[in-house]
PDB file of C-alpha atoms in Angstrom:
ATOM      1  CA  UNK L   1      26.859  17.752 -26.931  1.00 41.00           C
ATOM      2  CA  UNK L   2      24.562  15.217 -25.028  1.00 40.00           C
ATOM      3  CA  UNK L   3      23.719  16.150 -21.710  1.00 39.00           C
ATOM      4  CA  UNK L   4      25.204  13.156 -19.937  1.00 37.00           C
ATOM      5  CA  UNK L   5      28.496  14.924 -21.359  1.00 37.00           C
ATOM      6  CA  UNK L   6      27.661  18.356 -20.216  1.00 36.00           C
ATOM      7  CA  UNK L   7      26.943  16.771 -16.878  1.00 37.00           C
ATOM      8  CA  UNK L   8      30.631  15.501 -16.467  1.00 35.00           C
ATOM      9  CA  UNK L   9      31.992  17.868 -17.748  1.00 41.00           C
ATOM     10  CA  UNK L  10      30.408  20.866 -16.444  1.00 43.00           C
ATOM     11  CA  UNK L  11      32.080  21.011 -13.160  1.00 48.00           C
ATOM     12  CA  UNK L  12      35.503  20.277 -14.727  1.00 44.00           C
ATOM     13  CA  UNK L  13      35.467  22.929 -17.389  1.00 49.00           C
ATOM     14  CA  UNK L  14      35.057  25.518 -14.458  1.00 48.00           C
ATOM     15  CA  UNK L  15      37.291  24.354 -12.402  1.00 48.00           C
ATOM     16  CA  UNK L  16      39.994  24.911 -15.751  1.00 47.00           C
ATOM     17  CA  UNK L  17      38.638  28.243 -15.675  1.00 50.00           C
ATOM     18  CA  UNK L  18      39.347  29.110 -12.173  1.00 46.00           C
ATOM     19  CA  UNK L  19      42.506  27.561 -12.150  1.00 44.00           C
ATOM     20  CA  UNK L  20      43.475  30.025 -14.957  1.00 46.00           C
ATOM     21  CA  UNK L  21      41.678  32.927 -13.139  1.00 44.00           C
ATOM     22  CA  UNK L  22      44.016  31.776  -9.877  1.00 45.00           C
ATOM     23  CA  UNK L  23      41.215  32.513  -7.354  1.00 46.00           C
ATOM     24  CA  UNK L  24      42.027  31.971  -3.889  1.00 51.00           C
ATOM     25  CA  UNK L  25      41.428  29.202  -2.263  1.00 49.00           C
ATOM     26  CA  UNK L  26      40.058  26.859  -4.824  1.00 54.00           C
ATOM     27  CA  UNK L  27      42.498  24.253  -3.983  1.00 57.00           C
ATOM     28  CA  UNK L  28      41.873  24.497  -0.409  1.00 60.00           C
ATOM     29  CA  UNK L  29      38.047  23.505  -0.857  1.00 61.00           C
ATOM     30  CA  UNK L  30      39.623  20.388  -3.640  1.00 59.00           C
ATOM     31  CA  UNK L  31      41.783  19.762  -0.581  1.00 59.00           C
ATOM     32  CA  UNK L  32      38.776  19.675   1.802  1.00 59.00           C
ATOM     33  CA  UNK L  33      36.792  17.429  -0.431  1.00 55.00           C
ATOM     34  CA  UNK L  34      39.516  14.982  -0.454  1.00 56.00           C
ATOM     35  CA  UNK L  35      39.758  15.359   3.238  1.00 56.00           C
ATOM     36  CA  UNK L  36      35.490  13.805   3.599  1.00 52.00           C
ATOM     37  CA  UNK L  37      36.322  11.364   1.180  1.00 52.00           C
ATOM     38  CA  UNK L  38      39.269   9.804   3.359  1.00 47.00           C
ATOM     39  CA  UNK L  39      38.566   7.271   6.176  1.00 43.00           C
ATOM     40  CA  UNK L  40      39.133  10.190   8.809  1.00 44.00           C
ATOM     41  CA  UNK L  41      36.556  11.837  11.090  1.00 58.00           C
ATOM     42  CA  UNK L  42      32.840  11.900  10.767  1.00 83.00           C
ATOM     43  CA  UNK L  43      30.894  15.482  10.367  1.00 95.00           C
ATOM     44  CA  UNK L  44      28.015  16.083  11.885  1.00 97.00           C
ATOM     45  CA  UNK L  45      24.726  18.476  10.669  1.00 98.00           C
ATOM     46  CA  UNK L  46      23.965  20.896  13.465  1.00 98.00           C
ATOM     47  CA  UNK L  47      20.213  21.422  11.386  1.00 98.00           C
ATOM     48  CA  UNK L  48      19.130  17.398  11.870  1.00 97.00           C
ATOM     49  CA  UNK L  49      21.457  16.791  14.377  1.00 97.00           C
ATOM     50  CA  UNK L  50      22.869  13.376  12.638  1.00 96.00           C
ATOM     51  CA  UNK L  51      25.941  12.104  11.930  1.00 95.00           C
ATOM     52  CA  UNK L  52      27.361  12.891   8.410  1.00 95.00           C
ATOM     53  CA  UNK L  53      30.307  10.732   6.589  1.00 92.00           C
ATOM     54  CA  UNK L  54      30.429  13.403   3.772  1.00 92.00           C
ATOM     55  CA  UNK L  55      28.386  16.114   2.563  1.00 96.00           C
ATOM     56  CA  UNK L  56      26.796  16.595  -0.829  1.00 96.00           C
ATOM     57  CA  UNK L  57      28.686  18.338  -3.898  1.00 96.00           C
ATOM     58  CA  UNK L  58      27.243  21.659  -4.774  1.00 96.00           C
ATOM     59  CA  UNK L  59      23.795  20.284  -7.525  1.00 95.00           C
ATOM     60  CA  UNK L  60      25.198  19.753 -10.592  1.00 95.00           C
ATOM     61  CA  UNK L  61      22.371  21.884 -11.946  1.00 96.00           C
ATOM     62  CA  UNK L  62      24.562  25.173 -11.485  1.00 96.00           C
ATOM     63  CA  UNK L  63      27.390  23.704 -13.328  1.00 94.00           C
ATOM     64  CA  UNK L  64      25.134  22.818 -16.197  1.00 96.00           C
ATOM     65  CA  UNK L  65      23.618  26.257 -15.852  1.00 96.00           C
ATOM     66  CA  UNK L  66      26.259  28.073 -15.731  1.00 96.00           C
ATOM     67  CA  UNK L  67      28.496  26.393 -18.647  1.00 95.00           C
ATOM     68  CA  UNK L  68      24.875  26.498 -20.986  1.00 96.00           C
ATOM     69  CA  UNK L  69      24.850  30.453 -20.291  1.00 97.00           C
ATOM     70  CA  UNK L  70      28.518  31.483 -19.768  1.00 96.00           C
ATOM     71  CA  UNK L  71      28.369  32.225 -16.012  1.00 95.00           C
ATOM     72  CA  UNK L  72      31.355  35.398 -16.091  1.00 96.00           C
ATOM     73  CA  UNK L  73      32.414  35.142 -12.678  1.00 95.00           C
ATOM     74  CA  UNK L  74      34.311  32.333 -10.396  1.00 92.00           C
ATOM     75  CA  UNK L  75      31.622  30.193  -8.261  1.00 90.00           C
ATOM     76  CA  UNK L  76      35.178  30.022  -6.001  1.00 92.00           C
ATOM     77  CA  UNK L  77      35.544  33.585  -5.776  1.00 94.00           C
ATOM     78  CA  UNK L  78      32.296  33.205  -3.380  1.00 96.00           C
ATOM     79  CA  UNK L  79      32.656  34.041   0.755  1.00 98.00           C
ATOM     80  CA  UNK L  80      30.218  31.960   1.692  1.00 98.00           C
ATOM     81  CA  UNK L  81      29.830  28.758  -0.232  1.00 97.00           C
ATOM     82  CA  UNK L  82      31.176  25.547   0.253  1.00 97.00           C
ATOM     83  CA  UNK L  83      30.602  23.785  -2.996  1.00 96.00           C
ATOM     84  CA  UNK L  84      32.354  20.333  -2.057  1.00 94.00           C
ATOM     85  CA  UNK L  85      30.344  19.956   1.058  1.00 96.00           C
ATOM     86  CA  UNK L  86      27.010  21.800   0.116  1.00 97.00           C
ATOM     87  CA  UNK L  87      24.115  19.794   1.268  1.00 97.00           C
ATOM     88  CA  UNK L  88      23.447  17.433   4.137  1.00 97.00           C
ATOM     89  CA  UNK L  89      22.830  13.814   2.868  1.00 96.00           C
ATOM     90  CA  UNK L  90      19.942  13.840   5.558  1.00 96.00           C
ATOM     91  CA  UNK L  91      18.383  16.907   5.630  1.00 97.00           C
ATOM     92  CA  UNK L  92      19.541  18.572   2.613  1.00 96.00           C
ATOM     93  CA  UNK L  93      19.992  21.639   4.685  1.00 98.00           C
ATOM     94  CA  UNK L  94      23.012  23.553   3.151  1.00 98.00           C
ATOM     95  CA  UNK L  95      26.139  24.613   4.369  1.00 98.00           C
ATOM     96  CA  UNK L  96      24.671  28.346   5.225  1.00 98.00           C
ATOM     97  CA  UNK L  97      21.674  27.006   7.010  1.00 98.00           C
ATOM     98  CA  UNK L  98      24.236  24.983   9.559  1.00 98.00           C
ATOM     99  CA  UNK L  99      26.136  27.855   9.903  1.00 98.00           C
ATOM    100  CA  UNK L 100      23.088  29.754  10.546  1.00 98.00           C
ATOM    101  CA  UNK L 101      21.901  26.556  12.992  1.00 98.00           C
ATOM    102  CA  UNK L 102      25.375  27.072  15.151  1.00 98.00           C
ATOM    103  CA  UNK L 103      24.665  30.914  15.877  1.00 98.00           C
ATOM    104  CA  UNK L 104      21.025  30.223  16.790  1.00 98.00           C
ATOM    105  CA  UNK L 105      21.783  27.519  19.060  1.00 97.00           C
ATOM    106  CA  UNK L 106      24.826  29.630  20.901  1.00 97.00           C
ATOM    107  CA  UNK L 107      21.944  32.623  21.251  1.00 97.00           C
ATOM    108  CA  UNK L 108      19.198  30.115  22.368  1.00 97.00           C
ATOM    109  CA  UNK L 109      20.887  29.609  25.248  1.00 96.00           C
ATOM    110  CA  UNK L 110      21.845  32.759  26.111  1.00 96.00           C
ATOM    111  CA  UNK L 111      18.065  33.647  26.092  1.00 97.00           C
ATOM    112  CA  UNK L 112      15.481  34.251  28.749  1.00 96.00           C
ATOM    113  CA  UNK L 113      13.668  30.957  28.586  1.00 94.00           C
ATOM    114  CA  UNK L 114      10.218  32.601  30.715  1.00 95.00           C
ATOM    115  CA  UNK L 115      10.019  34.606  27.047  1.00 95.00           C
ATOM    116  CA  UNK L 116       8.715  34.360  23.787  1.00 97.00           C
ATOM    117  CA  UNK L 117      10.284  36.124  20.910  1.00 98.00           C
ATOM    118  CA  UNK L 118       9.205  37.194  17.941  1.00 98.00           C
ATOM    119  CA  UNK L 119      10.856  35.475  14.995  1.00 98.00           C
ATOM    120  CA  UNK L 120       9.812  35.861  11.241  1.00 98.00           C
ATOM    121  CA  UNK L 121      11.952  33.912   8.580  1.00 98.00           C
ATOM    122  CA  UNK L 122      11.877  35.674   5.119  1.00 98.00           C
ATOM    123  CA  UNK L 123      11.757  33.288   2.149  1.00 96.00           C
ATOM    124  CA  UNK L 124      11.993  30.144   4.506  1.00 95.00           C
ATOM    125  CA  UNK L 125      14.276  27.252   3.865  1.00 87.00           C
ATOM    126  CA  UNK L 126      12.679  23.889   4.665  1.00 85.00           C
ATOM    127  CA  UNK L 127      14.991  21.413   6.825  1.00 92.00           C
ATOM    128  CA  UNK L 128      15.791  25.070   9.367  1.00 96.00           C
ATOM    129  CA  UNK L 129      12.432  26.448   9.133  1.00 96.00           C
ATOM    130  CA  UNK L 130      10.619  22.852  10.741  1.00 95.00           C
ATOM    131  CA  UNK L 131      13.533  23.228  13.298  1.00 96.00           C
ATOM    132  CA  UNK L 132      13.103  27.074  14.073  1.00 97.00           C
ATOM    133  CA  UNK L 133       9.321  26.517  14.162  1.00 97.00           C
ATOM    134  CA  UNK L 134       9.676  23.510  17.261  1.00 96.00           C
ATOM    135  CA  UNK L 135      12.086  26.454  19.118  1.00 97.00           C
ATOM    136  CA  UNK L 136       9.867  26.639  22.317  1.00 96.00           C
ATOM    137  CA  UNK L 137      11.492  30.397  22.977  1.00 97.00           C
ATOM    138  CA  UNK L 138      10.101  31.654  19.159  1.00 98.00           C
ATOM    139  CA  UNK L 139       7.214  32.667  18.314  1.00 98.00           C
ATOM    140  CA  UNK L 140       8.046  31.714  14.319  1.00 98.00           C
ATOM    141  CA  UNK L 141       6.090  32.953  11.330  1.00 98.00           C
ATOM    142  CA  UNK L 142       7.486  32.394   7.744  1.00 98.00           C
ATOM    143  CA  UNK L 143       6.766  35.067   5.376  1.00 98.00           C
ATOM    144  CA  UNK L 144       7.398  35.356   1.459  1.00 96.00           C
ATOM    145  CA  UNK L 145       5.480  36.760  -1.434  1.00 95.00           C
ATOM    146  CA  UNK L 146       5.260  33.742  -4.170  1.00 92.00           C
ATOM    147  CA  UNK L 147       6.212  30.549  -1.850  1.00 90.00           C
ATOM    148  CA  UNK L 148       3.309  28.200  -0.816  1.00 88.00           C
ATOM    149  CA  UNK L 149       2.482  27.906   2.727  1.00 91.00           C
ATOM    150  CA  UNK L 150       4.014  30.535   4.607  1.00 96.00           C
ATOM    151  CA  UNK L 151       1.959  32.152   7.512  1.00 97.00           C
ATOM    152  CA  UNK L 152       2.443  35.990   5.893  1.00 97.00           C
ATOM    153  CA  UNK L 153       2.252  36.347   2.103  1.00 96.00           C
ATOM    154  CA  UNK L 154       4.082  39.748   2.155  1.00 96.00           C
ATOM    155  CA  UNK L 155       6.369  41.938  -0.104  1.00 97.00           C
ATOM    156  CA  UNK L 156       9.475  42.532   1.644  1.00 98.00           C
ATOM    157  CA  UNK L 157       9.767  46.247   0.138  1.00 98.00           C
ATOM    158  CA  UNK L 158       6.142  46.883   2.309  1.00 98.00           C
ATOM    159  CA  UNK L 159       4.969  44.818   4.901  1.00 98.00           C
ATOM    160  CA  UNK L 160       1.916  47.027   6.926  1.00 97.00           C
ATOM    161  CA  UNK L 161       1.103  43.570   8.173  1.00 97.00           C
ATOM    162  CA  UNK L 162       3.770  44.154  10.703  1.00 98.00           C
ATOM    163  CA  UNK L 163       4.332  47.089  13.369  1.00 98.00           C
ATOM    164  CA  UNK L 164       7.124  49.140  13.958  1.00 98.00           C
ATOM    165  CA  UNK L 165       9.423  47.954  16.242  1.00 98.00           C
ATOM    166  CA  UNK L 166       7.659  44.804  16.861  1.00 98.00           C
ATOM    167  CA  UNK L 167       9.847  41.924  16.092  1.00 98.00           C
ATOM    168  CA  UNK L 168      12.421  40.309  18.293  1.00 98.00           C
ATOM    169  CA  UNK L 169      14.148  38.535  15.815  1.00 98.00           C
ATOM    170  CA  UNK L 170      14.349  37.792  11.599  1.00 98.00           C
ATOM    171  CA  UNK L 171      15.881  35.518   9.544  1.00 98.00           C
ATOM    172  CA  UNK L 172      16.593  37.052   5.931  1.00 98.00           C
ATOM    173  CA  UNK L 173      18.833  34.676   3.528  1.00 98.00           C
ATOM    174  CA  UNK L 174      19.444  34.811   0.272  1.00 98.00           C
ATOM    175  CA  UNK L 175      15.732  36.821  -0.227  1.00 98.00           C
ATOM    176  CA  UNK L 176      17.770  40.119  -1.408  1.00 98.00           C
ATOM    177  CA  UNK L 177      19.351  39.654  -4.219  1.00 98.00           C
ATOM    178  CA  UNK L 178      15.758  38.322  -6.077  1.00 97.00           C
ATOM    179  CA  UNK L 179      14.324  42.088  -4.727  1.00 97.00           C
ATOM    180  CA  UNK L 180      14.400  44.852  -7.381  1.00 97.00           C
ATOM    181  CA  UNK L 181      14.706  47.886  -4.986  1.00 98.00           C
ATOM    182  CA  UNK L 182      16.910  46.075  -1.901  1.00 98.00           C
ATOM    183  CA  UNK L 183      17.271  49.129  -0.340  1.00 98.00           C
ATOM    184  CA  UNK L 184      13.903  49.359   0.517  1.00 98.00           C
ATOM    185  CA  UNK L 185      13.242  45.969   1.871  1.00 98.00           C
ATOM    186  CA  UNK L 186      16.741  46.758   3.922  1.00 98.00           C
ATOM    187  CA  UNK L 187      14.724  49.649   5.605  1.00 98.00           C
ATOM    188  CA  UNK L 188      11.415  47.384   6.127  1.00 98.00           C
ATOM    189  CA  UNK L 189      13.489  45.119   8.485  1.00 98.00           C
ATOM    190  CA  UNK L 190      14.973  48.140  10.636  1.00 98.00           C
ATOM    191  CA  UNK L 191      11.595  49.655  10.692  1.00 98.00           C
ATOM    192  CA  UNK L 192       9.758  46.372  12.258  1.00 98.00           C
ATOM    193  CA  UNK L 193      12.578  45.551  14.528  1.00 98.00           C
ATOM    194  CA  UNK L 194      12.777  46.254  17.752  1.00 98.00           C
ATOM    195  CA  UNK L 195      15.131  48.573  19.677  1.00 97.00           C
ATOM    196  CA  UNK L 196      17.796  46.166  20.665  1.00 96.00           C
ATOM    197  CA  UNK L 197      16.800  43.105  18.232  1.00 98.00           C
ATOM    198  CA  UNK L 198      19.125  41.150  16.357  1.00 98.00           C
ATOM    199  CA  UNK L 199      18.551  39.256  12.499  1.00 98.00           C
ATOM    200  CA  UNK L 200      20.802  37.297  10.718  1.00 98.00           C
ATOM    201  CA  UNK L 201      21.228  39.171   6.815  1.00 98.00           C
ATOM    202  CA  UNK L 202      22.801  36.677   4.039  1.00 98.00           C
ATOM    203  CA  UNK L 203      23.033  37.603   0.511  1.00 98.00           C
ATOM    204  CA  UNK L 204      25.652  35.731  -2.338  1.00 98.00           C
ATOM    205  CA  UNK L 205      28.938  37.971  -2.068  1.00 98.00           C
ATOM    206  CA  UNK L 206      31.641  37.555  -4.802  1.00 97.00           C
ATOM    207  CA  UNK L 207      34.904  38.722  -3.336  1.00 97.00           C
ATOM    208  CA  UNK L 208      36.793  39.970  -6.121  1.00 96.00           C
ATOM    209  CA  UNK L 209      33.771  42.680  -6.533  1.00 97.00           C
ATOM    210  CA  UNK L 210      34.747  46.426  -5.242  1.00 96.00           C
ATOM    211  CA  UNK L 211      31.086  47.714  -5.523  1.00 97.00           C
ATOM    212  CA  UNK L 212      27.296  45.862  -5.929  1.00 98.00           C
ATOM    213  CA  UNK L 213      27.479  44.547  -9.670  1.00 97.00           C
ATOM    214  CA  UNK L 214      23.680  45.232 -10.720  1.00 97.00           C
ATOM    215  CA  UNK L 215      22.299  46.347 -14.120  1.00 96.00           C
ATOM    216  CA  UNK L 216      18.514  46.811 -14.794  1.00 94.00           C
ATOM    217  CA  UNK L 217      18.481  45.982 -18.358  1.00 97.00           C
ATOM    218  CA  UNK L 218      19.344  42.810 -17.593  1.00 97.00           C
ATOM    219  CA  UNK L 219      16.108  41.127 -17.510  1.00 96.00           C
ATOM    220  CA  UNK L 220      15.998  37.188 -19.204  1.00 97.00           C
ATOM    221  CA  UNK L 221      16.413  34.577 -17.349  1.00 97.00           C
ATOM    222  CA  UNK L 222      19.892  33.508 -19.412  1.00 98.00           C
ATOM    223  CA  UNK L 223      21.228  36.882 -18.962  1.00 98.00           C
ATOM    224  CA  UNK L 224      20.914  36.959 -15.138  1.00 98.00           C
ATOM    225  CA  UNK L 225      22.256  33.334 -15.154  1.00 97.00           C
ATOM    226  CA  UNK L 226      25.599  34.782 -17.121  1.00 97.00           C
ATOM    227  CA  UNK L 227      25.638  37.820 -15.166  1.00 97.00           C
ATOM    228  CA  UNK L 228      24.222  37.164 -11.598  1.00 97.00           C
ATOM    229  CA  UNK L 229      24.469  33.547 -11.171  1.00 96.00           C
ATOM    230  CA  UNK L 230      21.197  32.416 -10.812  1.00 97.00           C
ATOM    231  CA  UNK L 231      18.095  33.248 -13.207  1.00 97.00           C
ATOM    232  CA  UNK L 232      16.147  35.016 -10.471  1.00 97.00           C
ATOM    233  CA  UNK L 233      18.976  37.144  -9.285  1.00 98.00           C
ATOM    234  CA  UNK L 234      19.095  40.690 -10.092  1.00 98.00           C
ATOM    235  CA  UNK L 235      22.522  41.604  -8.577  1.00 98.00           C
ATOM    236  CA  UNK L 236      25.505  40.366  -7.145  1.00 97.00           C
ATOM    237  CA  UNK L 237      26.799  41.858  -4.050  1.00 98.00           C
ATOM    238  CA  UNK L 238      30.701  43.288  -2.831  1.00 98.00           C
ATOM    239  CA  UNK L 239      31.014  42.341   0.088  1.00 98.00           C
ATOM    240  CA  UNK L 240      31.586  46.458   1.592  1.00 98.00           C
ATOM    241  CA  UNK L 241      28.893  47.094  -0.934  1.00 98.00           C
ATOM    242  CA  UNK L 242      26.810  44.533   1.369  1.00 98.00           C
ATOM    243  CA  UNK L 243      27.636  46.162   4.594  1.00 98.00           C
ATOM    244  CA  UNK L 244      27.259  49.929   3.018  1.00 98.00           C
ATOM    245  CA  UNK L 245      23.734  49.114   2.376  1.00 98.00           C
ATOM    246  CA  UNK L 246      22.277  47.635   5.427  1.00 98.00           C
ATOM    247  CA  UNK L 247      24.410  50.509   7.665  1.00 98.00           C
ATOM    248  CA  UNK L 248      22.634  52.791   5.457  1.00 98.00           C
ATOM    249  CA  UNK L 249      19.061  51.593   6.872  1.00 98.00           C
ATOM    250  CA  UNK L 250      20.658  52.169  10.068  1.00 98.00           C
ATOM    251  CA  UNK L 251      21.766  48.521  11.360  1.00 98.00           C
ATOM    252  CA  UNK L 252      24.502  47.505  13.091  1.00 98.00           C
ATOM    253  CA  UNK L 253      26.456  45.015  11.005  1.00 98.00           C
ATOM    254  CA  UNK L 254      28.569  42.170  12.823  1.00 98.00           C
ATOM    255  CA  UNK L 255      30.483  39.958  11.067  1.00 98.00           C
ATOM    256  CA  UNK L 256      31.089  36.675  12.564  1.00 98.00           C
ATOM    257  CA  UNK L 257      33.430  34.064  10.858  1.00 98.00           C
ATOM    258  CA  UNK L 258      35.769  31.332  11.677  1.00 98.00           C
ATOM    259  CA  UNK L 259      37.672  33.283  14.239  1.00 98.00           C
ATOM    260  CA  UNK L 260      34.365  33.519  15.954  1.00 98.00           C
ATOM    261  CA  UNK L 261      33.048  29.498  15.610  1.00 98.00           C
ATOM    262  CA  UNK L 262      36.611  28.254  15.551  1.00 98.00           C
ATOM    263  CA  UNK L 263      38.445  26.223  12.488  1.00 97.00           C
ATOM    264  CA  UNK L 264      37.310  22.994  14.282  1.00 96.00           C
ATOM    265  CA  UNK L 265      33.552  23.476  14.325  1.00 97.00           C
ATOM    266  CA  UNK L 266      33.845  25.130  10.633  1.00 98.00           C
ATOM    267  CA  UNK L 267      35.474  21.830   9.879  1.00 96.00           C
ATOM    268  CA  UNK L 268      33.264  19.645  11.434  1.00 97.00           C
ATOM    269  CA  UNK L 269      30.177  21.171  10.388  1.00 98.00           C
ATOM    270  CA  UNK L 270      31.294  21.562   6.891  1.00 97.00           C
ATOM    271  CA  UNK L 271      31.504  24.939   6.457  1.00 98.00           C
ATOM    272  CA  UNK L 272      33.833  27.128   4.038  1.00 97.00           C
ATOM    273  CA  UNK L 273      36.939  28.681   6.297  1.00 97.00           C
ATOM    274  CA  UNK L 274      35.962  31.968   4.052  1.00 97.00           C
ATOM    275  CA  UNK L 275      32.196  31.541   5.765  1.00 98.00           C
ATOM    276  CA  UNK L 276      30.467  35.012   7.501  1.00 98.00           C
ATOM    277  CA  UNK L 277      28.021  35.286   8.935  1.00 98.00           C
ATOM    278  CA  UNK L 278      26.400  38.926   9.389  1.00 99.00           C
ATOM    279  CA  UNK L 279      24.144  39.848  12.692  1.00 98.00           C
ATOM    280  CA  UNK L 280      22.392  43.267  12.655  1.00 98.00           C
ATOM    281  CA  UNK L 281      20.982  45.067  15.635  1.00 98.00           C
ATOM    282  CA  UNK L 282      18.782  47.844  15.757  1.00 97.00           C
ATOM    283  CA  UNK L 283      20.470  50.881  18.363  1.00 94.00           C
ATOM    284  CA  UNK L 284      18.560  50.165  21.755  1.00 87.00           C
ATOM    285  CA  UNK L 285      16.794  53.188  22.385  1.00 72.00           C
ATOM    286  CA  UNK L 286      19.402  54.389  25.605  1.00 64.00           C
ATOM    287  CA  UNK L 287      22.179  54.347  22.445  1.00 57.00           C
TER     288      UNK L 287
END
């Protein structure tokens, strides 16, 4: 098969499959896409701040990926992933990163503007991280162990380049899931948080997973395409199997979803309705 064909036909052959699987919801996001294509309202990218007429399909690099290695699970079966409006045509920031854009700018402005906070970003995302950075109340660093030009080269399992209880804030998405002992880097960000901080936590969660689907002999880069979606992924995460492990470290875990930002803004902003976003906080030391 050429690869112009595989490149049609990628995104059709799993939509057949999901359609079999009946997954929830996979209509609704067909229904959604139809909805940006239509001569209705315009959408808007809270990251760049522009206008949007539609947002970008999910890279047709995962399809292609995922039919060349037999991807076993349903991309629809995902909680927060809007593959018909991924990217911004603009920016290219993706749908998490506006989601993650709408909390910060709610909290912004329910901040103490005669302070500067401590922010790091783990494994920073480029069209959010030049707009955290410009945030007059942050203090931002960007910190990762293989990406180029980050302030902290760091491993997220031990980081003695940063105190206990020292940072404000943290920004940790989709970092995770590429960590071979999570649990560990889940206890590095309660131990350099402060008493009474806040980060935003974001992993991929497949919802028709009861517990974390992770197996260590799974080690090519094919297998963890079939198995964990992406070939630098070592585990897929349930979504209580999520929560289990960062209340284990001791967090807090809120869960914030479309209840919380309204259907409207989801809408507009071209977010999945099955979008959440989880907030930790570290017990205040009067707790």
């Amino acid at each position: 098969m050429s690869s112009a064909k595989i490149l049609i036909r990628s995104p059709i052959s799993i939509l057949a499959k999901t359609a079999k699987a009946k997954v929830p919801l996979s209509f609704q996001q067909l229904f959604t896409f139809v909805k940006m294509l239509s001569k209705g309202r315009r959408y808007y990218c809270p990251v760049c701040n522009r206008r949007v007429w539609r947002f970008s399909l999910l890279p047709v690099r995962y399809f292609v990926n995922w039919q060349e290695h037999g991807h076993i699970h349903s991309i629809f079966a995902m909680e927060t992933l809007n593959i018909v409006a991924y990217g911004c045509p603009h920016c290219g920031a993706a749908d998490r990163n506006r989601l993650y854009a709408l909390y910060f700018k709610q909290q912004f402005r329910r901040m103490d503007v005669t302070k500067r906070y401590s922010f790091i970003e783990f494994g920073p995302s480029g069209p959010l991280s030049a707009v955290l950075r410009k945030q007059p109340l942050l203090n931002y660093r960007s910190s990762d162990l293989f990406l180029d030009n980050v302030d902290d080269r760091v491993d997220i399992t031990d980081m003695p380049v940063y105190k206990n209880n020292s940072i404000d804030l943290f920004l940790c998405s989709h970092v995770l899931e590429h960590v071979e002992d999570d649990r560990k880097a889940v206890a590095e960000l309660y131990r350099i948080l402060k008493p009474g901080g806040w980060g935003i936590v974001m992993v991929p969660i497949l919802l028709t997973l009861e517990n974390v689907y992770e197996d260590a002999s799974i080690k090519s880069e094919a297998d963890r395409w079939k198995h964990f979606q992406q070939g630098d992924h070592v585990r897929f995460y349930s979504k209580q199997g999520f929560i289990k492990r960062l209340e284990d470290a001791g967090f807090k875990v809120n869960q914030f979803g479309i209840d919380y930002f309204g259907a409207d803004a989801f809408e507009k902003h071209g977010i999945d309705p099955r979008s959440v976003l989880y907030v930790v906080e570290k017990p205040s030391l009067l707790e």
